[in-house]
XYZ file of C-alpha atoms in Angstrom:
388
model
C -26.406 15.338 29.289
C -25.570 12.749 27.159
C -24.654 15.578 24.563
C -22.683 17.479 26.715
C -19.287 16.157 25.915
C -19.365 16.446 23.000
C -20.067 19.991 23.085
C -17.637 20.358 25.421
C -14.860 18.996 23.069
C -16.240 21.008 20.044
C -15.834 23.989 22.144
C -12.537 23.209 23.019
C -11.355 22.493 19.412
C -12.900 26.226 18.475
C -10.892 27.223 21.438
C -7.356 25.514 20.243
C -8.037 26.663 16.326
C -9.059 30.531 17.513
C -6.380 30.721 19.894
C -3.794 29.280 17.150
C -4.856 32.087 14.994
C -3.570 34.650 17.354
C -0.699 33.136 17.879
C 0.129 33.473 14.648
C -0.539 37.031 13.834
C 1.789 37.669 17.294
C 4.325 35.713 15.452
C 3.953 37.870 12.451
C 3.969 41.094 14.648
C 7.388 39.594 15.711
C 8.549 39.021 12.410
C 7.489 42.861 11.219
C 9.941 43.935 13.700
C 12.438 41.323 13.013
C 11.961 39.937 9.741
C 13.169 36.518 11.669
C 12.061 33.931 8.689
C 11.865 31.626 11.705
C 8.986 33.569 13.506
C 6.914 33.315 10.236
C 7.467 29.917 10.255
C 6.290 29.710 13.690
C 2.944 31.352 12.141
C 2.810 28.573 10.215
C 3.503 26.015 12.626
C 0.764 27.460 15.015
C -1.794 27.020 12.068
C -1.422 23.735 10.919
C -1.947 22.355 15.058
C -4.997 24.023 14.468
C -5.476 21.993 10.854
C -4.076 18.519 12.241
C -5.283 19.210 16.367
C -8.326 20.382 16.532
C -10.069 19.979 12.849
C -10.334 23.985 12.408
C -13.743 23.702 13.178
C -15.495 27.516 13.533
C -17.677 29.334 10.320
C -14.304 30.509 8.024
C -11.651 29.507 9.995
C -10.336 27.266 7.571
C -10.149 29.289 4.613
C -8.994 32.271 6.900
C -6.033 29.896 7.730
C -5.579 28.962 3.641
C -4.966 32.509 3.708
C -2.936 33.740 6.245
C -0.958 30.338 5.803
C -0.601 31.694 2.099
C -0.060 35.120 2.963
C 3.017 34.560 5.147
C 4.378 32.020 2.438
C 4.527 34.742 -0.251
C 5.386 38.307 1.906
C 7.609 36.551 4.390
C 9.125 33.507 2.613
C 9.544 34.200 -0.663
C 7.531 32.017 -2.435
C 6.059 32.734 -5.947
C 2.694 31.105 -6.972
C 3.784 29.902 -9.648
C 2.005 26.907 -11.690
C 4.118 23.741 -11.125
C 4.869 22.098 -14.454
C 5.367 18.359 -14.549
C 8.295 18.548 -17.457
C 10.290 20.743 -15.532
C 10.693 18.896 -12.911
C 14.432 17.832 -12.544
C 15.849 14.603 -14.559
C 17.783 13.608 -11.581
C 14.895 13.055 -9.535
C 15.148 9.559 -8.128
C 13.101 6.546 -9.100
C 11.559 4.455 -6.147
C 13.658 1.374 -6.138
C 11.212 -2.168 -6.774
C 11.708 -4.607 -4.075
C 10.823 -8.355 -4.957
C 7.351 -9.216 -4.229
C 7.223 -12.729 -1.537
C 4.075 -14.790 -1.994
C 1.843 -14.503 1.046
C 1.865 -18.148 3.471
C -0.931 -16.114 4.991
C -3.535 -15.840 1.959
C -4.616 -18.499 -0.097
C -6.179 -16.405 -2.470
C -6.125 -13.252 -4.296
C -8.568 -10.373 -4.357
C -11.161 -10.507 -7.535
C -9.847 -8.439 -10.034
C -12.922 -6.788 -12.433
C -12.166 -6.460 -16.241
C -14.291 -3.821 -16.180
C -16.268 -1.093 -13.475
C -19.422 -2.214 -12.665
C -22.888 0.281 -12.872
C -23.535 1.940 -9.239
C -26.610 -0.276 -9.405
C -24.015 -3.292 -9.974
C -22.047 -2.130 -7.057
C -25.068 -1.565 -5.024
C -26.344 -5.198 -6.048
C -23.830 -7.509 -6.298
C -20.734 -5.923 -5.482
C -20.412 -4.138 -2.664
C -20.358 -7.939 0.081
C -16.995 -8.505 -0.409
C -13.244 -6.690 -1.791
C -12.470 -6.184 -5.454
C -9.398 -4.603 -7.371
C -10.909 -2.466 -10.422
C -7.099 -2.075 -12.217
C -6.459 1.121 -13.562
C -9.732 2.933 -12.399
C -7.751 6.039 -11.310
C -5.083 6.638 -13.885
C -6.615 9.635 -15.226
C -6.235 11.124 -12.033
C -4.908 14.357 -11.779
C -2.536 13.032 -9.358
C -1.006 10.624 -11.373
C -0.355 13.045 -15.178
C -0.284 16.675 -14.654
C 0.053 16.755 -10.858
C 2.007 13.690 -10.200
C 2.577 12.860 -6.723
C 5.594 10.590 -7.063
C 8.301 13.511 -7.410
C 9.212 15.179 -4.015
C 9.251 18.494 -5.648
C 5.550 18.798 -6.728
C 4.666 17.512 -2.882
C 6.959 20.649 -2.202
C 5.078 23.232 -4.292
C 1.757 22.133 -2.914
C 2.306 22.586 0.952
C 5.445 25.619 0.421
C 7.613 26.045 3.199
C 7.621 26.148 7.273
C 4.538 23.520 7.033
C 4.106 20.453 9.746
C 2.440 17.298 9.046
C 1.671 14.016 11.954
C 4.370 10.975 11.589
C 4.455 7.838 12.813
C 8.012 6.821 13.986
C 8.747 3.237 13.835
C 8.190 -0.299 11.930
C 4.572 -1.246 13.752
C 2.402 0.707 15.933
C 1.888 -2.461 18.046
C 5.638 -2.036 19.340
C 6.404 -0.263 22.710
C 9.162 1.860 20.814
C 6.653 3.430 18.154
C 5.670 7.148 18.384
C 4.140 10.048 16.777
C 5.544 13.500 16.506
C 4.824 16.409 14.524
C 7.389 17.124 11.499
C 8.279 19.482 9.222
C 6.911 18.764 5.717
C 10.025 19.302 4.402
C 12.046 17.284 6.897
C 9.720 14.084 5.832
C 9.842 14.462 2.400
C 13.708 14.527 2.559
C 13.813 10.909 4.831
C 11.587 9.577 2.494
C 13.129 10.500 0.024
C 16.916 9.353 0.892
C 18.672 5.786 -0.435
C 18.727 3.153 2.246
C 22.307 2.883 3.818
C 24.467 0.191 2.355
C 27.741 1.317 4.451
C 26.247 -0.444 7.374
C 25.425 2.893 9.676
C 22.628 1.832 11.772
C 19.195 3.058 10.125
C 16.954 5.665 11.152
C 13.002 4.320 12.579
C 11.182 4.661 9.463
C 9.057 7.742 9.215
C 5.259 7.393 8.197
C 2.164 9.547 7.487
C -0.554 7.493 7.911
C -3.990 8.181 8.147
C -4.137 11.600 7.839
C -6.156 14.033 6.004
C -3.422 15.479 4.313
C -5.894 16.641 1.251
C -7.708 19.091 3.648
C -3.672 20.243 5.391
C -3.051 20.767 1.401
C -6.099 21.436 -0.505
C -4.221 21.376 -3.562
C -3.863 17.511 -3.110
C -8.090 17.649 -2.733
C -7.895 19.128 -6.462
C -5.384 15.927 -8.056
C -8.477 13.223 -6.989
C -11.959 12.365 -8.174
C -14.069 10.585 -5.963
C -15.877 7.530 -7.083
C -19.474 8.010 -7.493
C -19.514 4.291 -5.728
C -18.789 6.588 -2.780
C -21.926 7.930 -2.578
C -24.495 5.169 -2.525
C -25.375 5.280 0.902
C -25.155 1.493 1.375
C -27.062 -0.466 4.065
C -24.676 -2.132 6.847
C -23.729 -5.595 5.072
C -24.692 -8.956 6.711
C -21.101 -9.508 8.575
C -21.066 -6.277 10.168
C -24.758 -4.918 11.438
C -23.105 -2.309 13.414
C -21.930 0.226 10.657
C -22.930 4.368 10.607
C -21.710 6.289 8.210
C -19.232 9.295 8.613
C -21.201 11.942 10.253
C -19.754 14.752 8.416
C -22.094 16.577 6.118
C -20.630 14.546 3.226
C -20.499 10.955 4.776
C -16.932 10.747 3.737
C -13.539 10.663 4.637
C -10.626 11.353 2.916
C -7.217 10.107 4.414
C -3.263 9.930 2.652
C -1.351 7.295 3.682
C 2.558 7.817 3.150
C 5.587 5.832 3.766
C 8.793 4.240 2.434
C 9.451 0.692 1.527
C 8.487 -1.833 4.163
C 6.242 0.519 6.141
C 2.970 -1.678 7.593
C 0.111 -1.352 8.781
C -0.379 -4.699 11.146
C -3.705 -5.893 10.427
C -7.096 -4.548 11.725
C -10.416 -3.577 11.095
C -12.493 -0.240 10.041
C -16.356 0.799 10.646
C -16.486 1.950 7.531
C -16.684 0.831 3.231
C -12.968 1.303 2.248
C -12.602 2.551 -1.391
C -8.594 2.540 -1.657
C -6.794 4.197 -4.536
C -2.803 3.565 -4.851
C -1.315 6.819 -6.542
C 2.363 6.078 -6.408
C 4.330 2.673 -5.455
C 3.119 -0.658 -5.375
C 1.139 -2.153 -2.036
C 0.779 -5.374 -0.749
C -3.013 -5.928 1.266
C -4.176 -8.844 2.899
C -7.960 -9.412 3.616
C -10.197 -11.533 5.350
C -13.963 -11.031 6.430
C -14.932 -10.460 9.987
C -16.476 -13.436 10.932
C -12.315 -14.711 11.076
C -12.295 -12.050 14.610
C -11.970 -14.758 17.275
C -9.095 -16.757 15.090
C -7.225 -13.128 14.686
C -6.258 -12.907 18.101
C -7.261 -9.456 18.386
C -6.337 -7.171 21.222
C -8.468 -6.908 23.812
C -10.651 -3.480 24.031
C -9.099 -0.696 26.542
C -12.116 -1.243 29.061
C -10.854 -5.254 29.006
C -7.092 -5.291 29.270
C -6.000 -7.202 32.720
C -2.255 -7.458 33.425
C -2.307 -11.035 32.104
C -3.053 -9.482 28.311
C -1.107 -8.066 25.851
C -0.980 -4.539 25.931
C -1.751 -2.772 22.250
C -0.097 0.459 21.995
C -2.416 1.707 19.469
C -5.363 1.493 22.304
C -7.966 4.025 21.315
C -10.307 5.158 24.297
C -12.370 7.211 22.764
C -12.792 4.854 20.297
C -12.344 1.291 20.905
C -13.518 0.143 17.168
C -10.930 1.857 15.559
C -8.118 0.058 17.379
C -9.187 -3.617 16.236
C -5.798 -4.742 15.964
C -4.329 -8.496 15.708
C -1.329 -9.779 17.526
C -0.796 -12.172 14.034
C 1.794 -10.322 11.939
C 0.412 -11.766 8.253
C 3.307 -10.448 6.556
C 5.628 -13.240 8.804
C 6.627 -16.792 7.202
C 4.753 -19.378 9.216
C 8.192 -20.828 10.348
C 9.409 -17.140 11.197
C 6.317 -17.358 13.240
C 7.195 -20.364 14.814
C 5.221 -22.975 13.298
C 2.813 -23.762 15.908
C 2.509 -20.398 17.069
C -1.245 -19.132 16.129
C -2.852 -22.260 15.484
C -6.879 -20.883 15.038
C -4.750 -17.869 12.582
C -3.618 -20.184 10.301
C -6.572 -23.245 10.296
C -9.244 -20.539 10.645
C -8.047 -17.373 8.664
C -6.126 -17.959 5.912
C -8.323 -20.754 3.493
C -10.110 -18.057 3.745
C -7.549 -14.742 3.543
C -6.954 -12.959 0.231
C -4.334 -10.510 -1.119
C -3.365 -8.319 -3.600
C -0.353 -6.066 -4.514
C -1.596 -2.926 -6.092
C -0.409 -1.115 -8.563
C -0.127 2.657 -9.417
C -3.763 3.630 -10.728
C -5.549 0.646 -9.139
C -8.609 0.818 -6.638
C -9.355 -1.638 -4.045
C -13.162 -1.991 -2.187
C -13.547 -4.304 0.711
C -16.764 -3.410 3.637
C -16.496 -2.431 6.900
C -15.399 -5.114 9.357
C -12.938 -6.913 7.359
C -9.391 -7.681 8.609
C -6.679 -5.927 6.269
C -2.636 -5.351 6.551
C -1.086 -3.639 4.180
C 3.011 -3.283 3.581
C 4.418 -1.066 0.952
C 6.453 -2.430 -1.993
C 8.491 0.607 -2.152
C 8.270 4.263 -2.078
C 3.876 4.114 -1.389
C 1.566 6.596 -1.619
C -2.289 6.155 -1.205
C -5.616 7.376 -0.167
C -8.133 5.676 1.679
C -12.548 7.287 0.902
C -14.106 5.961 3.747
C -17.985 6.040 3.491
């Protein structure tokens, strides 16, 4: 009986995928009659929702969706399949602005940086229990050279017109005004590429594409990265997180993209997997602390334990509470700004054991499951996390 809910969910996702494909075909019939480009874009939107919402399960469904989108873009929206040439990008392409770095009061040490990559055996036996950085390890990824993700022009090219992506709207998912929405990829890139207003006008809520398998949705991006061999090491549960289980998919690997503006923050939280975090574009500051400091991290209670006198966590995930293990502490805030004596256990127990690093483009960060971590973009930033 315990398998029934999972089976029902799988069936619902397959039905949603097939319904989305049929809806797209109906929209194409409308386009054929009226030559209305909006009907073609609506067809693409239906197919993107099948990927984003349902994961496009079912035999060859994902490839069918890729093929239909490509045909719509080619025959209805006039997109030619021309290879992208990096040196043909407009010289007016804007470089991201660099923000000054601030020393974190919430971390007394730096994440160790290894002078050279360890052997696979050394990684398994010696280095897989705590965080480290491999500076410049991914510099040979196509995403940093012949297919540079730092160019908005390339990001438009790999997707083509009419695509939708899920974005977070707001500064912090713990806040009540934070929300999520499906948005045209071009609209998101336009917002990301806008300069910060300096004329006193009201700023728009920041947009952040976070924890989304963009590389599945836009498969050309998947060809721009190289998975480290370390990610296939089949590591055992670490001492600080005995409940670790590898991802359940065939590759035992989950890829997620993180693309956002300067100042985009992921609050301190934990994940249940080993993580290689690749910094592709821009700089990002990462704060880390080990699993055994959890009592002093002031975590939000699990949804099942929430009561009226406990803080509400807007990001609480009833389906997977471990994925919403989020702290009330703003680790990027100075102690004086946090109210001095506020959160005393954090400053007493966590800070002496916490570490931080500012990742540069090309750097690869590793940390085990259960480690508390928070991220802040120091400029427009594009990263890839590899859970295994």
